[in-house]
């Protein structure tokens, strides 16, 4: 089929997958400033809950463990924090779904051979697409490659680079620098179910009032295990606590 039609089929499968609302627990490795954090995270209907397991490869000290426990207790006892967590989770989910829905219209695709078992497609901005908002303008400025599982017609990897500077309000309101990169990797975790296993975002620029924009994110996820879809935050905390204690020497 034409490469553009394949992307439409892939997006339809991804969106159908998301309707299932299955929840998972997984291990997270991420970089925050100068610190490399290891976390165990559980998805719930109210958003994700995590416990820090290690900092820069070293298990938490007793004092660090007490601080992390106190952070979780504050969340569980504060409904306003829970509401913010849920809102942030919903916003992130909507942004990801919006990105998926825009992929067939925002880019032009060409087959580019194979990479291992995956089909490789090159993509570039479709000049006929009119981005509806600032976020879409940034996405539309990407060009790169997509790896597709040809059997399940699922997205395995998306790698893009901003080929041009993106200006807002003719540059008066700010800009995002060219050369920024975006990369996401997906992996099968259950029949018909794929999850994000790696996310890398490196963007920079300046916005209104000369505030520097810096989005530097590197995160990997592994050891996916399904949990009940109706898990509450309190139940997720109990699960995380038992997992953490079981892994201690």
PDB file of C-alpha atoms in Angstrom:
ATOM      1  CA  UNK A   1       0.000   0.000   0.000  1.00  0.00           C
ATOM      2  CA  UNK A   2       1.160   3.618  -0.339  1.00  0.00           C
ATOM      3  CA  UNK A   3       3.274   4.732   2.630  1.00  0.00           C
ATOM      4  CA  UNK A   4       0.672   7.335   3.605  1.00  0.00           C
ATOM      5  CA  UNK A   5      -2.051   4.673   3.776  1.00  0.00           C
ATOM      6  CA  UNK A   6       0.170   2.488   5.957  1.00  0.00           C
ATOM      7  CA  UNK A   7       0.567   5.379   8.411  1.00  0.00           C
ATOM      8  CA  UNK A   8      -3.216   5.797   8.506  1.00  0.00           C
ATOM      9  CA  UNK A   9      -3.577   2.099   9.395  1.00  0.00           C
ATOM     10  CA  UNK A  10      -0.868   2.396  12.061  1.00  0.00           C
ATOM     11  CA  UNK A  11      -2.543   5.428  13.641  1.00  0.00           C
ATOM     12  CA  UNK A  12      -5.923   3.659  13.648  1.00  0.00           C
ATOM     13  CA  UNK A  13      -4.361   0.690  15.490  1.00  0.00           C
ATOM     14  CA  UNK A  14      -2.607   2.956  18.006  1.00  0.00           C
ATOM     15  CA  UNK A  15      -5.822   4.843  18.784  1.00  0.00           C
ATOM     16  CA  UNK A  16      -7.805   1.596  19.066  1.00  0.00           C
ATOM     17  CA  UNK A  17      -5.180   0.284  21.501  1.00  0.00           C
ATOM     18  CA  UNK A  18      -5.535   3.374  23.712  1.00  0.00           C
ATOM     19  CA  UNK A  19      -9.298   2.852  24.083  1.00  0.00           C
ATOM     20  CA  UNK A  20      -8.620  -0.303  26.117  1.00  0.00           C
ATOM     21  CA  UNK A  21      -7.293   1.772  29.055  1.00  0.00           C
ATOM     22  CA  UNK A  22      -5.128  -1.092  30.332  1.00  0.00           C
ATOM     23  CA  UNK A  23      -2.757  -0.125  33.163  1.00  0.00           C
ATOM     24  CA  UNK A  24       0.831  -1.212  33.789  1.00  0.00           C
ATOM     25  CA  UNK A  25       3.621  -1.050  36.331  1.00  0.00           C
ATOM     26  CA  UNK A  26       7.161  -0.529  35.067  1.00  0.00           C
ATOM     27  CA  UNK A  27      10.699   0.539  35.914  1.00  0.00           C
ATOM     28  CA  UNK A  28      11.736   4.061  34.903  1.00  0.00           C
ATOM     29  CA  UNK A  29      15.265   5.393  34.324  1.00  0.00           C
ATOM     30  CA  UNK A  30      15.430   9.128  33.678  1.00  0.00           C
ATOM     31  CA  UNK A  31      17.774  12.073  33.785  1.00  0.00           C
ATOM     32  CA  UNK A  32      16.780  15.181  35.752  1.00  0.00           C
ATOM     33  CA  UNK A  33      19.511  17.812  35.692  1.00  0.00           C
ATOM     34  CA  UNK A  34      22.660  16.218  37.078  1.00  0.00           C
ATOM     35  CA  UNK A  35      20.756  13.333  38.663  1.00  0.00           C
ATOM     36  CA  UNK A  36      19.926   9.960  37.178  1.00  0.00           C
ATOM     37  CA  UNK A  37      16.796   8.634  38.880  1.00  0.00           C
ATOM     38  CA  UNK A  38      15.500   5.071  39.037  1.00  0.00           C
ATOM     39  CA  UNK A  39      11.800   4.821  39.829  1.00  0.00           C
ATOM     40  CA  UNK A  40       9.060   2.228  39.974  1.00  0.00           C
ATOM     41  CA  UNK A  41       5.827   3.627  38.537  1.00  0.00           C
ATOM     42  CA  UNK A  42       2.233   2.395  38.482  1.00  0.00           C
ATOM     43  CA  UNK A  43      -0.513   3.699  36.218  1.00  0.00           C
ATOM     44  CA  UNK A  44      -3.920   4.351  37.783  1.00  0.00           C
ATOM     45  CA  UNK A  45      -7.145   5.967  36.629  1.00  0.00           C
ATOM     46  CA  UNK A  46      -6.082   9.001  38.673  1.00  0.00           C
ATOM     47  CA  UNK A  47      -2.681   9.278  37.023  1.00  0.00           C
ATOM     48  CA  UNK A  48       0.712   7.635  37.583  1.00  0.00           C
ATOM     49  CA  UNK A  49       2.207   7.111  41.027  1.00  0.00           C
ATOM     50  CA  UNK A  50       5.924   6.479  41.516  1.00  0.00           C
ATOM     51  CA  UNK A  51       8.477   5.708  44.205  1.00  0.00           C
ATOM     52  CA  UNK A  52      12.152   6.599  43.826  1.00  0.00           C
ATOM     53  CA  UNK A  53      14.385   3.523  44.101  1.00  0.00           C
ATOM     54  CA  UNK A  54      17.851   4.952  43.437  1.00  0.00           C
ATOM     55  CA  UNK A  55      19.707   8.196  42.709  1.00  0.00           C
ATOM     56  CA  UNK A  56      22.740   8.003  40.414  1.00  0.00           C
ATOM     57  CA  UNK A  57      22.704   4.227  40.775  1.00  0.00           C
ATOM     58  CA  UNK A  58      22.777   4.222  44.598  1.00  0.00           C
ATOM     59  CA  UNK A  59      19.779   3.093  46.697  1.00  0.00           C
ATOM     60  CA  UNK A  60      18.107   5.836  48.720  1.00  0.00           C
ATOM     61  CA  UNK A  61      19.534   6.597  52.152  1.00  0.00           C
ATOM     62  CA  UNK A  62      17.128   6.269  55.116  1.00  0.00           C
ATOM     63  CA  UNK A  63      16.641  10.045  55.108  1.00  0.00           C
ATOM     64  CA  UNK A  64      15.974  10.123  51.343  1.00  0.00           C
ATOM     65  CA  UNK A  65      13.489   7.264  51.737  1.00  0.00           C
ATOM     66  CA  UNK A  66      11.654   9.186  54.490  1.00  0.00           C
ATOM     67  CA  UNK A  67      11.452  12.251  52.228  1.00  0.00           C
ATOM     68  CA  UNK A  68      10.060  10.212  49.338  1.00  0.00           C
ATOM     69  CA  UNK A  69       7.535   8.501  51.638  1.00  0.00           C
ATOM     70  CA  UNK A  70       6.456  11.931  52.904  1.00  0.00           C
ATOM     71  CA  UNK A  71       5.978  13.138  49.314  1.00  0.00           C
ATOM     72  CA  UNK A  72       3.627  10.235  48.607  1.00  0.00           C
ATOM     73  CA  UNK A  73       1.704  10.728  51.870  1.00  0.00           C
ATOM     74  CA  UNK A  74       1.143  14.396  50.998  1.00  0.00           C
ATOM     75  CA  UNK A  75      -0.251  13.407  47.625  1.00  0.00           C
ATOM     76  CA  UNK A  76      -2.570  10.754  49.061  1.00  0.00           C
ATOM     77  CA  UNK A  77      -3.944  13.169  51.681  1.00  0.00           C
ATOM     78  CA  UNK A  78      -4.349  16.212  49.413  1.00  0.00           C
ATOM     79  CA  UNK A  79      -7.250  16.083  46.962  1.00  0.00           C
ATOM     80  CA  UNK A  80      -6.020  19.228  45.181  1.00  0.00           C
ATOM     81  CA  UNK A  81      -2.671  17.549  44.430  1.00  0.00           C
ATOM     82  CA  UNK A  82      -4.523  14.510  43.157  1.00  0.00           C
ATOM     83  CA  UNK A  83      -6.667  16.715  40.916  1.00  0.00           C
ATOM     84  CA  UNK A  84      -3.539  18.380  39.480  1.00  0.00           C
ATOM     85  CA  UNK A  85      -1.948  14.973  38.893  1.00  0.00           C
ATOM     86  CA  UNK A  86      -5.063  13.758  37.089  1.00  0.00           C
ATOM     87  CA  UNK A  87      -5.228  16.932  34.984  1.00  0.00           C
ATOM     88  CA  UNK A  88      -1.566  16.659  34.003  1.00  0.00           C
ATOM     89  CA  UNK A  89      -2.048  12.990  33.116  1.00  0.00           C
ATOM     90  CA  UNK A  90      -5.123  13.778  31.002  1.00  0.00           C
ATOM     91  CA  UNK A  91      -3.307  16.653  29.260  1.00  0.00           C
ATOM     92  CA  UNK A  92      -0.340  14.406  28.395  1.00  0.00           C
ATOM     93  CA  UNK A  93      -2.667  11.720  27.061  1.00  0.00           C
ATOM     94  CA  UNK A  94      -4.552  14.230  24.914  1.00  0.00           C
ATOM     95  CA  UNK A  95      -1.300  15.636  23.498  1.00  0.00           C
ATOM     96  CA  UNK A  96      -0.083  12.157  22.549  1.00  0.00           C
ATOM     97  CA  UNK A  97      -3.416  11.324  20.936  1.00  0.00           C
ATOM     98  CA  UNK A  98      -3.376  14.651  19.091  1.00  0.00           C
ATOM     99  CA  UNK A  99       0.123  13.912  17.758  1.00  0.00           C
ATOM    100  CA  UNK A 100      -1.021  10.511  16.517  1.00  0.00           C
ATOM    101  CA  UNK A 101      -4.090  11.962  14.789  1.00  0.00           C
ATOM    102  CA  UNK A 102      -1.977  14.631  13.059  1.00  0.00           C
ATOM    103  CA  UNK A 103       0.614  12.211  11.665  1.00  0.00           C
ATOM    104  CA  UNK A 104      -1.255  11.233   8.460  1.00  0.00           C
ATOM    105  CA  UNK A 105      -2.096  14.860   7.565  1.00  0.00           C
ATOM    106  CA  UNK A 106       1.027  16.712   8.741  1.00  0.00           C
ATOM    107  CA  UNK A 107       3.681  14.716   6.858  1.00  0.00           C
ATOM    108  CA  UNK A 108       4.500  13.096   3.553  1.00  0.00           C
ATOM    109  CA  UNK A 109       5.925   9.559   3.723  1.00  0.00           C
ATOM    110  CA  UNK A 110       8.202   7.422   1.544  1.00  0.00           C
ATOM    111  CA  UNK A 111       9.383   3.832   1.999  1.00  0.00           C
ATOM    112  CA  UNK A 112      13.072   3.671   2.906  1.00  0.00           C
ATOM    113  CA  UNK A 113      13.847  -0.055   3.194  1.00  0.00           C
ATOM    114  CA  UNK A 114      14.097  -2.128   6.363  1.00  0.00           C
ATOM    115  CA  UNK A 115      15.827  -1.692   9.712  1.00  0.00           C
ATOM    116  CA  UNK A 116      16.008  -5.150  11.252  1.00  0.00           C
ATOM    117  CA  UNK A 117      12.484  -6.563  11.180  1.00  0.00           C
ATOM    118  CA  UNK A 118      10.858  -3.138  10.859  1.00  0.00           C
ATOM    119  CA  UNK A 119       9.832  -1.183   7.787  1.00  0.00           C
ATOM    120  CA  UNK A 120      11.544   2.210   7.665  1.00  0.00           C
ATOM    121  CA  UNK A 121       9.672   5.239   6.362  1.00  0.00           C
ATOM    122  CA  UNK A 122      11.058   8.719   5.790  1.00  0.00           C
ATOM    123  CA  UNK A 123       8.744  11.608   6.606  1.00  0.00           C
ATOM    124  CA  UNK A 124       8.831  15.336   5.906  1.00  0.00           C
ATOM    125  CA  UNK A 125       6.338  18.190   6.432  1.00  0.00           C
ATOM    126  CA  UNK A 126       3.407  18.313   4.028  1.00  0.00           C
ATOM    127  CA  UNK A 127       3.392  21.910   2.718  1.00  0.00           C
ATOM    128  CA  UNK A 128      -0.402  21.745   2.294  1.00  0.00           C
ATOM    129  CA  UNK A 129      -0.992  21.102   6.012  1.00  0.00           C
ATOM    130  CA  UNK A 130      -1.978  24.139   8.099  1.00  0.00           C
ATOM    131  CA  UNK A 131      -1.049  23.638  11.787  1.00  0.00           C
ATOM    132  CA  UNK A 132      -3.952  24.761  13.997  1.00  0.00           C
ATOM    133  CA  UNK A 133      -1.837  25.879  17.005  1.00  0.00           C
ATOM    134  CA  UNK A 134       1.707  26.473  18.296  1.00  0.00           C
ATOM    135  CA  UNK A 135       2.300  22.870  19.355  1.00  0.00           C
ATOM    136  CA  UNK A 136       1.225  21.627  15.934  1.00  0.00           C
ATOM    137  CA  UNK A 137       3.591  24.091  14.275  1.00  0.00           C
ATOM    138  CA  UNK A 138       6.523  22.635  16.198  1.00  0.00           C
ATOM    139  CA  UNK A 139       5.473  19.076  15.301  1.00  0.00           C
ATOM    140  CA  UNK A 140       4.993  20.054  11.658  1.00  0.00           C
ATOM    141  CA  UNK A 141       8.607  21.293  11.490  1.00  0.00           C
ATOM    142  CA  UNK A 142       9.980  17.800  12.151  1.00  0.00           C
ATOM    143  CA  UNK A 143      11.510  15.564   9.503  1.00  0.00           C
ATOM    144  CA  UNK A 144      12.962  12.118  10.093  1.00  0.00           C
ATOM    145  CA  UNK A 145      12.154   8.414  10.056  1.00  0.00           C
ATOM    146  CA  UNK A 146       9.494   6.061  11.424  1.00  0.00           C
ATOM    147  CA  UNK A 147       9.930   2.328  12.039  1.00  0.00           C
ATOM    148  CA  UNK A 148       6.784   0.240  11.563  1.00  0.00           C
ATOM    149  CA  UNK A 149       6.067  -3.340  12.600  1.00  0.00           C
ATOM    150  CA  UNK A 150       4.697  -4.688   9.286  1.00  0.00           C
ATOM    151  CA  UNK A 151       2.813  -7.602  10.869  1.00  0.00           C
ATOM    152  CA  UNK A 152       0.881  -5.715  13.538  1.00  0.00           C
ATOM    153  CA  UNK A 153       1.054  -2.352  11.732  1.00  0.00           C
ATOM    154  CA  UNK A 154       2.274  -0.594  14.865  1.00  0.00           C
ATOM    155  CA  UNK A 155       4.715   2.261  15.449  1.00  0.00           C
ATOM    156  CA  UNK A 156       8.019   0.964  16.861  1.00  0.00           C
ATOM    157  CA  UNK A 157      10.091   4.148  16.663  1.00  0.00           C
ATOM    158  CA  UNK A 158       9.735   7.760  15.574  1.00  0.00           C
ATOM    159  CA  UNK A 159      12.838   9.960  15.192  1.00  0.00           C
ATOM    160  CA  UNK A 160      12.588  13.573  14.113  1.00  0.00           C
ATOM    161  CA  UNK A 161      14.682  16.736  13.951  1.00  0.00           C
ATOM    162  CA  UNK A 162      13.484  20.330  13.638  1.00  0.00           C
ATOM    163  CA  UNK A 163      14.814  21.347  10.252  1.00  0.00           C
ATOM    164  CA  UNK A 164      13.951  25.032  10.708  1.00  0.00           C
ATOM    165  CA  UNK A 165      13.413  27.579  13.473  1.00  0.00           C
ATOM    166  CA  UNK A 166       9.752  27.934  14.528  1.00  0.00           C
ATOM    167  CA  UNK A 167       8.699  31.520  15.273  1.00  0.00           C
ATOM    168  CA  UNK A 168       5.626  32.628  17.196  1.00  0.00           C
ATOM    169  CA  UNK A 169       4.070  36.006  16.444  1.00  0.00           C
ATOM    170  CA  UNK A 170       6.745  36.762  13.816  1.00  0.00           C
ATOM    171  CA  UNK A 171       9.363  36.118  16.496  1.00  0.00           C
ATOM    172  CA  UNK A 172       7.961  38.706  18.903  1.00  0.00           C
ATOM    173  CA  UNK A 173       6.413  36.073  21.169  1.00  0.00           C
ATOM    174  CA  UNK A 174       9.403  33.755  20.873  1.00  0.00           C
ATOM    175  CA  UNK A 175      10.855  30.877  18.912  1.00  0.00           C
ATOM    176  CA  UNK A 176      12.015  27.268  19.068  1.00  0.00           C
ATOM    177  CA  UNK A 177      15.533  26.732  17.703  1.00  0.00           C
ATOM    178  CA  UNK A 178      16.240  24.535  14.707  1.00  0.00           C
ATOM    179  CA  UNK A 179      18.204  21.341  15.311  1.00  0.00           C
ATOM    180  CA  UNK A 180      16.066  20.144  18.213  1.00  0.00           C
ATOM    181  CA  UNK A 181      15.328  16.435  18.308  1.00  0.00           C
ATOM    182  CA  UNK A 182      12.424  14.198  19.263  1.00  0.00           C
ATOM    183  CA  UNK A 183      12.553  10.409  19.555  1.00  0.00           C
ATOM    184  CA  UNK A 184      10.065   7.877  20.873  1.00  0.00           C
ATOM    185  CA  UNK A 185      10.325   4.094  20.956  1.00  0.00           C
ATOM    186  CA  UNK A 186       7.433   1.687  21.470  1.00  0.00           C
ATOM    187  CA  UNK A 187       7.460  -1.977  22.457  1.00  0.00           C
ATOM    188  CA  UNK A 188       4.807  -4.736  22.663  1.00  0.00           C
ATOM    189  CA  UNK A 189       3.900  -5.567  26.275  1.00  0.00           C
ATOM    190  CA  UNK A 190       0.794  -7.731  25.693  1.00  0.00           C
ATOM    191  CA  UNK A 191      -1.225  -8.981  22.709  1.00  0.00           C
ATOM    192  CA  UNK A 192      -2.190  -5.886  20.661  1.00  0.00           C
ATOM    193  CA  UNK A 193      -0.816  -3.659  23.448  1.00  0.00           C
ATOM    194  CA  UNK A 194       2.261  -1.454  22.900  1.00  0.00           C
ATOM    195  CA  UNK A 195       3.799   0.984  25.391  1.00  0.00           C
ATOM    196  CA  UNK A 196       6.412   3.731  25.190  1.00  0.00           C
ATOM    197  CA  UNK A 197       9.782   2.281  26.223  1.00  0.00           C
ATOM    198  CA  UNK A 198      11.947   5.337  25.514  1.00  0.00           C
ATOM    199  CA  UNK A 199      11.367   9.064  25.151  1.00  0.00           C
ATOM    200  CA  UNK A 200      14.036  11.616  24.270  1.00  0.00           C
ATOM    201  CA  UNK A 201      13.227  15.307  23.701  1.00  0.00           C
ATOM    202  CA  UNK A 202      15.828  18.044  23.263  1.00  0.00           C
ATOM    203  CA  UNK A 203      14.398  21.446  22.364  1.00  0.00           C
ATOM    204  CA  UNK A 204      15.540  24.985  23.132  1.00  0.00           C
ATOM    205  CA  UNK A 205      14.474  28.530  22.357  1.00  0.00           C
ATOM    206  CA  UNK A 206      13.153  31.749  23.855  1.00  0.00           C
ATOM    207  CA  UNK A 207       9.613  32.857  24.574  1.00  0.00           C
ATOM    208  CA  UNK A 208       7.934  36.104  25.568  1.00  0.00           C
ATOM    209  CA  UNK A 209       9.742  38.195  28.217  1.00  0.00           C
ATOM    210  CA  UNK A 210      13.010  36.555  27.090  1.00  0.00           C
ATOM    211  CA  UNK A 211      12.402  33.448  29.160  1.00  0.00           C
ATOM    212  CA  UNK A 212      14.594  30.616  27.919  1.00  0.00           C
ATOM    213  CA  UNK A 213      12.721  27.532  26.788  1.00  0.00           C
ATOM    214  CA  UNK A 214      14.553  24.297  27.517  1.00  0.00           C
ATOM    215  CA  UNK A 215      12.912  20.913  27.152  1.00  0.00           C
ATOM    216  CA  UNK A 216      15.520  18.278  27.889  1.00  0.00           C
ATOM    217  CA  UNK A 217      14.060  14.873  28.638  1.00  0.00           C
ATOM    218  CA  UNK A 218      15.562  11.400  28.494  1.00  0.00           C
ATOM    219  CA  UNK A 219      13.499   8.553  29.919  1.00  0.00           C
ATOM    220  CA  UNK A 220      13.410   4.796  29.414  1.00  0.00           C
ATOM    221  CA  UNK A 221      10.855   2.282  30.708  1.00  0.00           C
ATOM    222  CA  UNK A 222      11.187  -1.472  31.115  1.00  0.00           C
ATOM    223  CA  UNK A 223       9.867  -4.514  33.020  1.00  0.00           C
ATOM    224  CA  UNK A 224       6.217  -3.860  32.088  1.00  0.00           C
ATOM    225  CA  UNK A 225       3.627  -5.760  34.120  1.00  0.00           C
ATOM    226  CA  UNK A 226      -0.126  -5.334  33.839  1.00  0.00           C
ATOM    227  CA  UNK A 227      -2.072  -4.203  36.928  1.00  0.00           C
ATOM    228  CA  UNK A 228      -5.839  -3.924  37.526  1.00  0.00           C
ATOM    229  CA  UNK A 229      -7.341  -1.114  35.466  1.00  0.00           C
ATOM    230  CA  UNK A 230      -9.372   0.182  38.428  1.00  0.00           C
ATOM    231  CA  UNK A 231      -6.368   0.499  40.770  1.00  0.00           C
ATOM    232  CA  UNK A 232      -6.627   3.532  43.076  1.00  0.00           C
ATOM    233  CA  UNK A 233      -3.692   5.726  44.103  1.00  0.00           C
ATOM    234  CA  UNK A 234      -3.778   4.238  47.624  1.00  0.00           C
ATOM    235  CA  UNK A 235      -3.743   0.682  46.244  1.00  0.00           C
ATOM    236  CA  UNK A 236      -0.928   1.631  43.881  1.00  0.00           C
ATOM    237  CA  UNK A 237       1.061   2.925  46.855  1.00  0.00           C
ATOM    238  CA  UNK A 238       0.559  -0.371  48.699  1.00  0.00           C
ATOM    239  CA  UNK A 239       1.736  -2.252  45.614  1.00  0.00           C
ATOM    240  CA  UNK A 240       4.796  -0.023  45.224  1.00  0.00           C
ATOM    241  CA  UNK A 241       5.663  -0.335  48.923  1.00  0.00           C
ATOM    242  CA  UNK A 242       5.547  -4.126  48.788  1.00  0.00           C
ATOM    243  CA  UNK A 243       7.645  -4.157  45.607  1.00  0.00           C
ATOM    244  CA  UNK A 244      10.218  -1.803  47.136  1.00  0.00           C
ATOM    245  CA  UNK A 245      10.538  -3.760  50.387  1.00  0.00           C
ATOM    246  CA  UNK A 246      10.830  -7.040  48.499  1.00  0.00           C
ATOM    247  CA  UNK A 247      13.753  -5.675  46.468  1.00  0.00           C
ATOM    248  CA  UNK A 248      15.713  -4.429  49.514  1.00  0.00           C
ATOM    249  CA  UNK A 249      18.625  -6.587  50.724  1.00  0.00           C
TER     250      UNK A 249
END
